[in-house]
mmCIF file of C-alpha atoms in Angstrom:
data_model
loop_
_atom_site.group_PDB
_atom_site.id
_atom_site.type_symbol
_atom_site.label_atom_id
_atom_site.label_comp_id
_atom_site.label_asym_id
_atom_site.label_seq_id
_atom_site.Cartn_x
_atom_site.Cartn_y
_atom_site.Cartn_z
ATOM 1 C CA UNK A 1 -10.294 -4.371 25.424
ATOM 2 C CA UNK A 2 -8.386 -1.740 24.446
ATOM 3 C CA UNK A 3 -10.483 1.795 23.298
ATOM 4 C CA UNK A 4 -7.393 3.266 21.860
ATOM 5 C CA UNK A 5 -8.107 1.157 18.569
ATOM 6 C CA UNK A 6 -5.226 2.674 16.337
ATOM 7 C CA UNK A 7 -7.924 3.759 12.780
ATOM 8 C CA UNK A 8 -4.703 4.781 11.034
ATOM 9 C CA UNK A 9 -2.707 1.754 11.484
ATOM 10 C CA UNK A 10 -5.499 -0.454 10.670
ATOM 11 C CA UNK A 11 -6.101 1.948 7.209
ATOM 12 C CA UNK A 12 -2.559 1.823 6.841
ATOM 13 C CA UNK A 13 -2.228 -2.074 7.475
ATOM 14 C CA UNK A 14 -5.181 -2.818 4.857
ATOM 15 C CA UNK A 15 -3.538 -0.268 2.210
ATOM 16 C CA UNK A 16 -0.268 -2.382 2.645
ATOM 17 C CA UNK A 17 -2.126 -5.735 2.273
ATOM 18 C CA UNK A 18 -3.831 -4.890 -0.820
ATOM 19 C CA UNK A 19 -0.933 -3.161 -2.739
ATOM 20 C CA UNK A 20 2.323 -4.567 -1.396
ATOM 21 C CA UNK A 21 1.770 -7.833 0.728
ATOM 22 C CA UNK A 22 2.312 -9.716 -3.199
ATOM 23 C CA UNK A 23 5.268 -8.200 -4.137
ATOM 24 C CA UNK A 24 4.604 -6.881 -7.401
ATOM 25 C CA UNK A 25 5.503 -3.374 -6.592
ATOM 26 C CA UNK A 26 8.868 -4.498 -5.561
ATOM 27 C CA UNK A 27 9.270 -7.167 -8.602
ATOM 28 C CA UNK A 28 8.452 -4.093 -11.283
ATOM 29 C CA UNK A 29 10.638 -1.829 -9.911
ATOM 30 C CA UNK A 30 13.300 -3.927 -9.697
ATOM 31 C CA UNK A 31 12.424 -5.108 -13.131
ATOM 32 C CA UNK A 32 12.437 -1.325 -14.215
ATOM 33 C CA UNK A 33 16.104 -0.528 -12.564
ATOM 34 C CA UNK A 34 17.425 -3.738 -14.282
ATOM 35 C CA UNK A 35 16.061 -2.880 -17.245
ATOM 36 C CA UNK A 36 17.804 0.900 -16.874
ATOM 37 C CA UNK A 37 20.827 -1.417 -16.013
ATOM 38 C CA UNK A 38 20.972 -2.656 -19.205
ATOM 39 C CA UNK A 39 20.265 0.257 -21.457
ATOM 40 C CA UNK A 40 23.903 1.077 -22.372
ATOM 41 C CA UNK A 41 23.881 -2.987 -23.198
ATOM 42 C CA UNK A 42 21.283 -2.706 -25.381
ATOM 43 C CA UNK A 43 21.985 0.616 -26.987
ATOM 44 C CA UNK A 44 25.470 -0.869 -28.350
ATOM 45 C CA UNK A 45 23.048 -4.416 -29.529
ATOM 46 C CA UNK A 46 20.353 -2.189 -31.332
ATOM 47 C CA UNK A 47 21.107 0.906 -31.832
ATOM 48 C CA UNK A 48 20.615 4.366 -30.515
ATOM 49 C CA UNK A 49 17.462 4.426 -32.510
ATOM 50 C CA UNK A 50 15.913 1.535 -32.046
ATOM 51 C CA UNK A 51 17.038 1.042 -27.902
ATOM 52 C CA UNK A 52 13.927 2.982 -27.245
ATOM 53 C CA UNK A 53 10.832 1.378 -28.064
ATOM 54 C CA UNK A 54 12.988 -1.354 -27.112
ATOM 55 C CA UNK A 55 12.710 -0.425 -23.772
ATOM 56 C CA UNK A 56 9.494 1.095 -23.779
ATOM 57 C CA UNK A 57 8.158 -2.495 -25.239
ATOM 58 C CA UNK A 58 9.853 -4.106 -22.150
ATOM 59 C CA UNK A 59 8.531 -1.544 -19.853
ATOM 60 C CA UNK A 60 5.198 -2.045 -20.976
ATOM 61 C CA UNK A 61 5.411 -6.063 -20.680
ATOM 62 C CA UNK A 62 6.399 -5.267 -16.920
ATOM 63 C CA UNK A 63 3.431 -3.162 -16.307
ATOM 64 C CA UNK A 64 1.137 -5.573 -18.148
ATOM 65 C CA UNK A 65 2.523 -8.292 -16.384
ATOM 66 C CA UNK A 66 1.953 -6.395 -12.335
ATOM 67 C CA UNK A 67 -1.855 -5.679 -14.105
ATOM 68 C CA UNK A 68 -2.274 -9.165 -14.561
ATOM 69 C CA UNK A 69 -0.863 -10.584 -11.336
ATOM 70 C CA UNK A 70 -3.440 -7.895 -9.530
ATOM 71 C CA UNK A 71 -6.107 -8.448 -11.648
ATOM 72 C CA UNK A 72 -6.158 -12.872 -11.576
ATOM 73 C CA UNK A 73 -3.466 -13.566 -8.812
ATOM 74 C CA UNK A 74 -4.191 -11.510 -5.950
ATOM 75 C CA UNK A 75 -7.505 -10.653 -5.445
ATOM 76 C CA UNK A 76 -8.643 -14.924 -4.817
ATOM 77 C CA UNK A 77 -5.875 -14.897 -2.115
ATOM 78 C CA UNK A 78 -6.137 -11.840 -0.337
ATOM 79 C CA UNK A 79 -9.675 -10.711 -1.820
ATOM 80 C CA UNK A 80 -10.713 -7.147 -2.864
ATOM 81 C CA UNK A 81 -10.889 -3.943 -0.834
ATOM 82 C CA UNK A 82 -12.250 -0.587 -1.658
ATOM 83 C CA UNK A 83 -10.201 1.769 0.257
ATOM 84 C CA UNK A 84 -11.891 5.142 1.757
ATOM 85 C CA UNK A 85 -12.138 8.644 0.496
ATOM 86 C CA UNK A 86 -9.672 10.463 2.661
ATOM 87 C CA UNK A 87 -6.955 7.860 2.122
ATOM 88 C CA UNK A 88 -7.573 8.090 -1.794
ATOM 89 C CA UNK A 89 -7.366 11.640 -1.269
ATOM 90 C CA UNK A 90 -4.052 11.516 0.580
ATOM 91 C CA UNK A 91 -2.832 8.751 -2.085
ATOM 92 C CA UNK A 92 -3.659 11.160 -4.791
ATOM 93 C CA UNK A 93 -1.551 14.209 -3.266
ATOM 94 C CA UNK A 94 1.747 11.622 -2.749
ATOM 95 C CA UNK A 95 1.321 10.410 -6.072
ATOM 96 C CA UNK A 96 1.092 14.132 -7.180
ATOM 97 C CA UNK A 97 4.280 15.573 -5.317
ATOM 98 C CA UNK A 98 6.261 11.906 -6.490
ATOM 99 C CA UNK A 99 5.537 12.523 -10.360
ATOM 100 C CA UNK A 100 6.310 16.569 -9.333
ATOM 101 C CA UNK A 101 9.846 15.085 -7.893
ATOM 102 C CA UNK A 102 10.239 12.823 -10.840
ATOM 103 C CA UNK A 103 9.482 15.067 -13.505
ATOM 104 C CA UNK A 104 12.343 17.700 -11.537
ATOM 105 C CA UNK A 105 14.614 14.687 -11.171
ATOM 106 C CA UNK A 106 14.070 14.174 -14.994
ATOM 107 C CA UNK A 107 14.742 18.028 -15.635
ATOM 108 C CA UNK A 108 17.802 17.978 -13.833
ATOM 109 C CA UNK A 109 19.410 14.857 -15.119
ATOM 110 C CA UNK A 110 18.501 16.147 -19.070
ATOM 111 C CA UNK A 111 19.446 19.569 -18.514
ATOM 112 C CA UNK A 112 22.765 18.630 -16.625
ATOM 113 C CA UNK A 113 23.179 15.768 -19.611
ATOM 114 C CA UNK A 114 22.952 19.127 -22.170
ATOM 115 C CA UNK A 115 24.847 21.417 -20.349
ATOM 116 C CA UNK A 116 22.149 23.489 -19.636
ATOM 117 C CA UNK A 117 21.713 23.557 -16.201
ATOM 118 C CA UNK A 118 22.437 26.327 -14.259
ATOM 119 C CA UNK A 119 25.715 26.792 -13.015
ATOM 120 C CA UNK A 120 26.337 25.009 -9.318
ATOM 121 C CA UNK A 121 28.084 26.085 -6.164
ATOM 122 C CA UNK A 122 31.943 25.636 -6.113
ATOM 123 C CA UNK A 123 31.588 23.354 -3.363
ATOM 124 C CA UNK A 124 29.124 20.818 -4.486
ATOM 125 C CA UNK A 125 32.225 19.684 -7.366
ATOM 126 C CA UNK A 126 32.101 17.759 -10.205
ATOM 127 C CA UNK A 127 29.069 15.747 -8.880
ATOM 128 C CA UNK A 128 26.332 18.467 -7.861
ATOM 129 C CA UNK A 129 23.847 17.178 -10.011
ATOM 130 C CA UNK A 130 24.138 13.834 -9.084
ATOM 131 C CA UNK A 131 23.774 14.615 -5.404
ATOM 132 C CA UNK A 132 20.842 16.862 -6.239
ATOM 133 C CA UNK A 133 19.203 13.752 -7.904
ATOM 134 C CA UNK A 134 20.082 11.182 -5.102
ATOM 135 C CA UNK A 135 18.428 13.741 -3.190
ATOM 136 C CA UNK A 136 15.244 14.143 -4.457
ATOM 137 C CA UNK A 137 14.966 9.727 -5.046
ATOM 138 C CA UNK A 138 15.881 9.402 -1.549
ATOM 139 C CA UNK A 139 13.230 11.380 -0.318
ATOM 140 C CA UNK A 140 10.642 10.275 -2.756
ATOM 141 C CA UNK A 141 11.371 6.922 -1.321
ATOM 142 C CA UNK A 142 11.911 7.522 1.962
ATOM 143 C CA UNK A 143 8.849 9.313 2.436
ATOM 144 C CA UNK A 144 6.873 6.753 0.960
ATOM 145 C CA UNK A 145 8.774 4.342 3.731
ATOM 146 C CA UNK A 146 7.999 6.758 6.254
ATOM 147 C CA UNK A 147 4.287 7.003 5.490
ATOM 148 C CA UNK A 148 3.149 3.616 4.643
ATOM 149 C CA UNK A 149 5.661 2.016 7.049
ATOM 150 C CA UNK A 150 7.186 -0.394 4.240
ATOM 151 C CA UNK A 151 10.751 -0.176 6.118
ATOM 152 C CA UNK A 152 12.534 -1.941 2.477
ATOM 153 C CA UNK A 153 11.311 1.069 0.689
ATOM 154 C CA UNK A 154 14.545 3.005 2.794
ATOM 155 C CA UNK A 155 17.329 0.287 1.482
ATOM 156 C CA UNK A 156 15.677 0.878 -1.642
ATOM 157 C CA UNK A 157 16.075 4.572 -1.546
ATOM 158 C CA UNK A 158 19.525 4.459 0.041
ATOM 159 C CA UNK A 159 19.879 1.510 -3.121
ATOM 160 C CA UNK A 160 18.778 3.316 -6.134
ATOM 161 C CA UNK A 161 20.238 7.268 -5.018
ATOM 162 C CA UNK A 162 23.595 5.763 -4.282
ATOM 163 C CA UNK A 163 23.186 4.713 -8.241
ATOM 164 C CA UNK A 164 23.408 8.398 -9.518
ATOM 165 C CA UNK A 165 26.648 9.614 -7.893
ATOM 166 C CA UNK A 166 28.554 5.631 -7.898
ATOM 167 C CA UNK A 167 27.557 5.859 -11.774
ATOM 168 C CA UNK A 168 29.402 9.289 -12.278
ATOM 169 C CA UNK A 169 32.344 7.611 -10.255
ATOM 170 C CA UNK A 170 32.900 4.426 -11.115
ATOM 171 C CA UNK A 171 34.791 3.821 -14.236
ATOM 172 C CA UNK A 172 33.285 0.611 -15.481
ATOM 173 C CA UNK A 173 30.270 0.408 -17.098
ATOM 174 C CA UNK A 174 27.431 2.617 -16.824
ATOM 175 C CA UNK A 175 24.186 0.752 -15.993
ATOM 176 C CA UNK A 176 26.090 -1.637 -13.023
ATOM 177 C CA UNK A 177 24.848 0.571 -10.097
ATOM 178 C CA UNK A 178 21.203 0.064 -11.298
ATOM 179 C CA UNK A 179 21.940 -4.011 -12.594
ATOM 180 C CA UNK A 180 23.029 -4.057 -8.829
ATOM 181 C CA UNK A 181 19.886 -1.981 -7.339
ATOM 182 C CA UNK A 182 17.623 -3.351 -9.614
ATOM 183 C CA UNK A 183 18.824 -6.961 -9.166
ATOM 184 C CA UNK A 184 18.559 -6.900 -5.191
ATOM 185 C CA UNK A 185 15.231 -5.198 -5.353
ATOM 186 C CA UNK A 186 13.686 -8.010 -7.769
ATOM 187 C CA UNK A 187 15.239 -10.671 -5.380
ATOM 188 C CA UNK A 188 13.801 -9.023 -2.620
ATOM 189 C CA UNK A 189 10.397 -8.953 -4.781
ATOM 190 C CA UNK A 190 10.755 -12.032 -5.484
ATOM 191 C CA UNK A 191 10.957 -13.305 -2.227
ATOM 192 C CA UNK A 192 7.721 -11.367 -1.046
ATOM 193 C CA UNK A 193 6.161 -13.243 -3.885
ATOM 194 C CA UNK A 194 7.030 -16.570 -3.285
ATOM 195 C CA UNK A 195 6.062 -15.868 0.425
ATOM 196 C CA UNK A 196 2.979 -14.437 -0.649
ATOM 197 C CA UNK A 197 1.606 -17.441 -2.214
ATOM 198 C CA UNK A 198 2.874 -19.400 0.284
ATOM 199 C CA UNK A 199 1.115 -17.365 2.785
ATOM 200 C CA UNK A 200 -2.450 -16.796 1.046
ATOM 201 C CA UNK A 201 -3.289 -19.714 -0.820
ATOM 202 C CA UNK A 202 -6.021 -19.178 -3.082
ATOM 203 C CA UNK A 203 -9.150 -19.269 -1.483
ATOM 204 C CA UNK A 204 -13.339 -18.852 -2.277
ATOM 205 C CA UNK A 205 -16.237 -18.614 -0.165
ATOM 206 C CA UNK A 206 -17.553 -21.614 1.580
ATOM 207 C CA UNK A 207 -21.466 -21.123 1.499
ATOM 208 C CA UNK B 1 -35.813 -0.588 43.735
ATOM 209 C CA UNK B 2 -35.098 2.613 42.126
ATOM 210 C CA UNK B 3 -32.082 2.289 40.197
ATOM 211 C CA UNK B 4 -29.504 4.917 41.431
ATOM 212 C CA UNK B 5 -28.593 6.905 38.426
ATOM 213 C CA UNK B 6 -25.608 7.640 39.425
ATOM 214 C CA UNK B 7 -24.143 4.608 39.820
ATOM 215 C CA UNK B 8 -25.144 3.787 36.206
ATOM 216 C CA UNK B 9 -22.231 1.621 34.927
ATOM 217 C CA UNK B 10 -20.422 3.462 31.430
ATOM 218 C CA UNK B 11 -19.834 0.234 30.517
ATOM 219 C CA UNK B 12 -23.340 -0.725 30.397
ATOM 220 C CA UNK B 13 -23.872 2.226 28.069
ATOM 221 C CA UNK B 14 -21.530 0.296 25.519
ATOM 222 C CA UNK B 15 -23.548 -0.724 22.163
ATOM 223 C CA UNK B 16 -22.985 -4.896 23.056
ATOM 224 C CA UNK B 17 -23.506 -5.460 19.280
ATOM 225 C CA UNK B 18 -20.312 -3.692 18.548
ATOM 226 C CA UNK B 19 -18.637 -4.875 21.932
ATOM 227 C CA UNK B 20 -18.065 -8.037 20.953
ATOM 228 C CA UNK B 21 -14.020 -8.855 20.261
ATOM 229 C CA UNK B 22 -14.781 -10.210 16.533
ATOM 230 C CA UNK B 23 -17.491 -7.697 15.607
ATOM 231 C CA UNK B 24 -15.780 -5.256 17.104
ATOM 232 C CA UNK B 25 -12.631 -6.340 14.565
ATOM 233 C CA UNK B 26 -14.994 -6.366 11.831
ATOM 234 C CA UNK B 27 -16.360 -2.743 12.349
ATOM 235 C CA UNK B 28 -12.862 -1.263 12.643
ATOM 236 C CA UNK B 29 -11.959 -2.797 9.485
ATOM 237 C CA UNK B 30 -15.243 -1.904 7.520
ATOM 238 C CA UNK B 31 -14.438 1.504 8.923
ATOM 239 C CA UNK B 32 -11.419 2.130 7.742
ATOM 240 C CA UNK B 33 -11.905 1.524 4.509
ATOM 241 C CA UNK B 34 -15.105 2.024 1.443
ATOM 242 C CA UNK B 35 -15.849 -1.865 0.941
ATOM 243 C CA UNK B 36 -14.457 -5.158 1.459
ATOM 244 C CA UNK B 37 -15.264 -8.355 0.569
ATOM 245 C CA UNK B 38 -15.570 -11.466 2.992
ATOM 246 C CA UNK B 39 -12.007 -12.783 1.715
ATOM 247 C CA UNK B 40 -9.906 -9.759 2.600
ATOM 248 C CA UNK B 41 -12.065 -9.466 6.022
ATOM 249 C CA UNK B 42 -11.070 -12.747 6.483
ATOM 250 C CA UNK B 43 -7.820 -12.877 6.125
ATOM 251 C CA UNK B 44 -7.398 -9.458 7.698
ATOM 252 C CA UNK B 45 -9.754 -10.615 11.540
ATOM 253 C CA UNK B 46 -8.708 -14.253 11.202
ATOM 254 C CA UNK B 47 -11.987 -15.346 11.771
ATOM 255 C CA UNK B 48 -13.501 -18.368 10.140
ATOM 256 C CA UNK B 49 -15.979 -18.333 7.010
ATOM 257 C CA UNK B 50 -18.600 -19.523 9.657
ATOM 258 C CA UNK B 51 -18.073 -16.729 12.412
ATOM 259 C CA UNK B 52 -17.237 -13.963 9.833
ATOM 260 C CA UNK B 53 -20.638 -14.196 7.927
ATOM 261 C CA UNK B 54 -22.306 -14.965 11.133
ATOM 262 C CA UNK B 55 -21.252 -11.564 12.798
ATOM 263 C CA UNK B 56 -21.725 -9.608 9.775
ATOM 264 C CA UNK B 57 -25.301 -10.753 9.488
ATOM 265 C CA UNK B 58 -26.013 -9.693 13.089
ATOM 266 C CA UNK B 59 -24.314 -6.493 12.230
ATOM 267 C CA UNK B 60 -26.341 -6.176 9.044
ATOM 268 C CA UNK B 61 -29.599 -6.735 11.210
ATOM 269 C CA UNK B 62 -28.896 -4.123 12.730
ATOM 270 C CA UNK B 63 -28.218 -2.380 9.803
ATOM 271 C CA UNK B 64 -25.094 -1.164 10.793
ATOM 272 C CA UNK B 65 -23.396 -3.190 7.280
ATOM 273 C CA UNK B 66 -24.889 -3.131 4.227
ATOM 274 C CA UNK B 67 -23.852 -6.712 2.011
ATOM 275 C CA UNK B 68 -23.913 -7.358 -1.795
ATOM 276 C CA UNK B 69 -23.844 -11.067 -2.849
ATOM 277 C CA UNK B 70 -22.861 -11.600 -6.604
ATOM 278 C CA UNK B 71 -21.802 -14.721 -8.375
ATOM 279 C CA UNK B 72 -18.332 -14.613 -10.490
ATOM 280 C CA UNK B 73 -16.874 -16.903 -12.718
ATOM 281 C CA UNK B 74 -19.392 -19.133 -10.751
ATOM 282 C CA UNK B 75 -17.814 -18.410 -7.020
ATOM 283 C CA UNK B 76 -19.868 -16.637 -4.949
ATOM 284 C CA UNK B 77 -18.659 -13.184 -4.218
ATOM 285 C CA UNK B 78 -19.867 -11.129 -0.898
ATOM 286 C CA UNK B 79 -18.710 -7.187 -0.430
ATOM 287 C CA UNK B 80 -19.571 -5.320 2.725
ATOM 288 C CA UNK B 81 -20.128 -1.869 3.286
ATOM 289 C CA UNK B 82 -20.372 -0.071 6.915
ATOM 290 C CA UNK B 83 -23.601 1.782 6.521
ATOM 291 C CA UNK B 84 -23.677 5.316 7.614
ATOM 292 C CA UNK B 85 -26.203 4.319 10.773
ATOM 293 C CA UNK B 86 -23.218 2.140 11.565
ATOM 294 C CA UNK B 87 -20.353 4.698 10.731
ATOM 295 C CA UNK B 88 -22.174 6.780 14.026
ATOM 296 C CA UNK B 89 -22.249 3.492 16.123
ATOM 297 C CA UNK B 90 -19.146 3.181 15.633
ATOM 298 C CA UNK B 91 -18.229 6.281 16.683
ATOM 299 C CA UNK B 92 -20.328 6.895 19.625
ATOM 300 C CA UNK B 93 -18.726 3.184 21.032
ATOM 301 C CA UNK B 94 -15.546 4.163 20.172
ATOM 302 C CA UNK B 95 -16.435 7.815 22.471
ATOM 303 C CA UNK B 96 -17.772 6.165 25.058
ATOM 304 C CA UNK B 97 -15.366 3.200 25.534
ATOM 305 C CA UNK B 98 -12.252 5.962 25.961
ATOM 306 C CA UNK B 99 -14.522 8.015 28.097
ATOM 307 C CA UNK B 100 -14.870 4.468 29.979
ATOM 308 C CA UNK B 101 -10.960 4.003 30.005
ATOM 309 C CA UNK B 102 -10.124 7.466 30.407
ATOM 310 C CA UNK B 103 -12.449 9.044 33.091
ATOM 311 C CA UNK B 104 -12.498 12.960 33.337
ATOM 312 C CA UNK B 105 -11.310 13.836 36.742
#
C-alpha cells in the first residue's frame, strides 16, 4: 500500500469529474466561439441594432441549456459532490484573476477598436494588440490546463489566441478563425458528451 | 512474556479500520472533498453498492463519517460527510503509514 496517497490529485481528479468529465464546459464554449463566428453573419441579417440581444438571447439559451444538463443530466450518472473549502477558495481566486484577464482583454480589444489605446512599440507592427490579446487568452487557458490538468484546454488556448492575430490577417471574412475554433471545440465537446453517457449510464441506489 | 517494546511493530500501530484497501479509498475521497453522495463515491472507488455502504457504515460506527439519507423524486439519496474525529484519523494513519515507509535513520 502505498502512504504517499497523492490528496491533490485525488481533489483535483474529483473537481474534473464533477465539472468536465460531461462535456458541457467544452460544448458552451465552443457554442460561444461559434456563435462569435457568426456575428459579422448576423449583423449584415439583422442589423447592427438588433445583432445584440440577438446574441445575448443565444448566449443565454447556451448557458440555460449547460444549467440544465448539470442540474437533470449529470448528477444521476456521476452523482453530486460538495467540494472542500480550500479548493473553493483557490477556485474563487482563478475565477477572479480570469474575469481580471478578460475584462483587460476586453479593454484592449475596445480601446484598440477606438483608437484609443496607447501608442505601441515600433516593433510589435501593425498587429500589437492582437498579440497582446492572444497573450493574455493563452495564458488564461493555459493556466487553467496547467492547474486542473485538462491537457485540451492548451489546443484550445493555442485554438482560440491564434483567432485574434489570423482574424487581423486573413482577408476573408471576419468571424472564420472563431467558426473554425469554435467548431473543433464543440466537436471535441461533443465527443466528451457522447462518451460521457456512454460511460456513466444513469444510475440510483440499490437499497 | 513481556512484550519487548521495542520491537513494537509501526505497522501494528496502523488504525485497521482505515487500513483496509476500500475504506482506505473511501476516506481519501471523503477527505478531499466537503460531501459526497454514494453515486459519485461509487463511481469514483469502483466499489459495488453492497461493499460501498457496507464500509461506510463501519466507518460511520466509528464515527469517523457522518451519513444523511433523503428520498428524491422517490430515489433514495445518501450524502457522506468525513466527520472531524475522522478528518484526525485520517491524518494520524496517513503520519504513521509514511513514518512506516519512510523510517528516520
Amino acid at each position: 500500500m502505498n502512504a504517499k496517497i497523492d490528496l491533490k490529485q485525488t481533489e483535483k481528479a474529483s473537481f474534473r469529474l464533477a465539472a468536465y468529465a460531461d462535456g458541457t464546459a467544452d460544448l458552451s464554449l465552443g457554442l460561444v466561439f461559434l456563435l462569435l463566428g457568426l456575428y459579422p453573419l448576423t449583423r449584415e441579417l439583422f442589423g447592427v441594432y438588433w445583432n445584440f440581444p440577438f446574441f445575448l438571447l443565444v448566449l443565454g439559451a447556451i448557458v440555460a441549456a449547460q444549467v440544465w444538463v448539470k442540474k437533470r443530466l449529470t448528477p444521476s450518472r456521476i452523482g453530486i459532490v460538495t467540494l472542500g473549502e480550500r479548493f473553493k477558495k483557490r477556485s474563487r481566486l482563478a475565477l477572479l484573476i480570469t474575469v481580471i484577464l478578460l475584462i483587460l482583454t476586453t479593454l484592449t480589444w475596445v480601446g484598440a477598436a477606438r483608437g484609443t489605446f496607447l501608442s505601441l512599440p515600433a516593433w510589435m507592427g501593425r498587429y500589437g494588440v492582437e498579440i497582446i490579446v492572444s497573450l493574455i487568452v493563452l495564458a488564461i487557458f493555459w493556466g487553467m490546463a496547467y492547474s486542473l490538468e485538462l491537457q485540451r484546454y492548451y489546443l484550445y488556448g493555442v485554438l482560440l489566441a491564434a483567432g485574434f492575430p489570423l482574424q487581423a490577417i486573413l482577408p476573408v471574412y471576419d468571424g472564420l478563425p472563431w467558426l473554425v475554433a469554435g467548431g473543433i471545440i464543440t466537436a471535441v465537446g461533443a465527443v466528451l458528451m457522447a462518451r460521457f453517457l456512454k460511460q456513466y449510464p444513469e444510475v440510483s441506489e440499490e437499497e | 512474556m513481556v512484550q519487548d517494546r521495542e520491537n513494537t511493530n509501526p505497522v501494528d500501530e496502523l488504525d485497521q479500520l482505515i487500513h483496509t484497501p476500500a475504506r482506505l479509498n473511501i476516506m481519501t475521497q471523503l477527505y478531499v472533498v466537503e460531501s459526497a453522495d454514494y453515486i459519485f463515491l461509487r463511481n469514483r472507488t469502483g466499489l459495488t453498492w453492497g461493499n460501498l455502504s457496507a464500509h461506510i457504515s463501519k466507518l460511520a460506527e466509528a464515527g469517523y463519517v457522518k451519513v444523511d439519507k433523503t428520498i428524491i423524486n422517490k430515489k433514495t439519496h445518501t450524502v457522506a460527510q468525513m466527520t472531524g474525529k475522522g478528518r484526525t484519523a485520517f491524518e494520524e494513519y496517513r503520519d504513521k503509514m509514511m513514518a512506516v515507509l519512510q523510517p528516520e535513520d
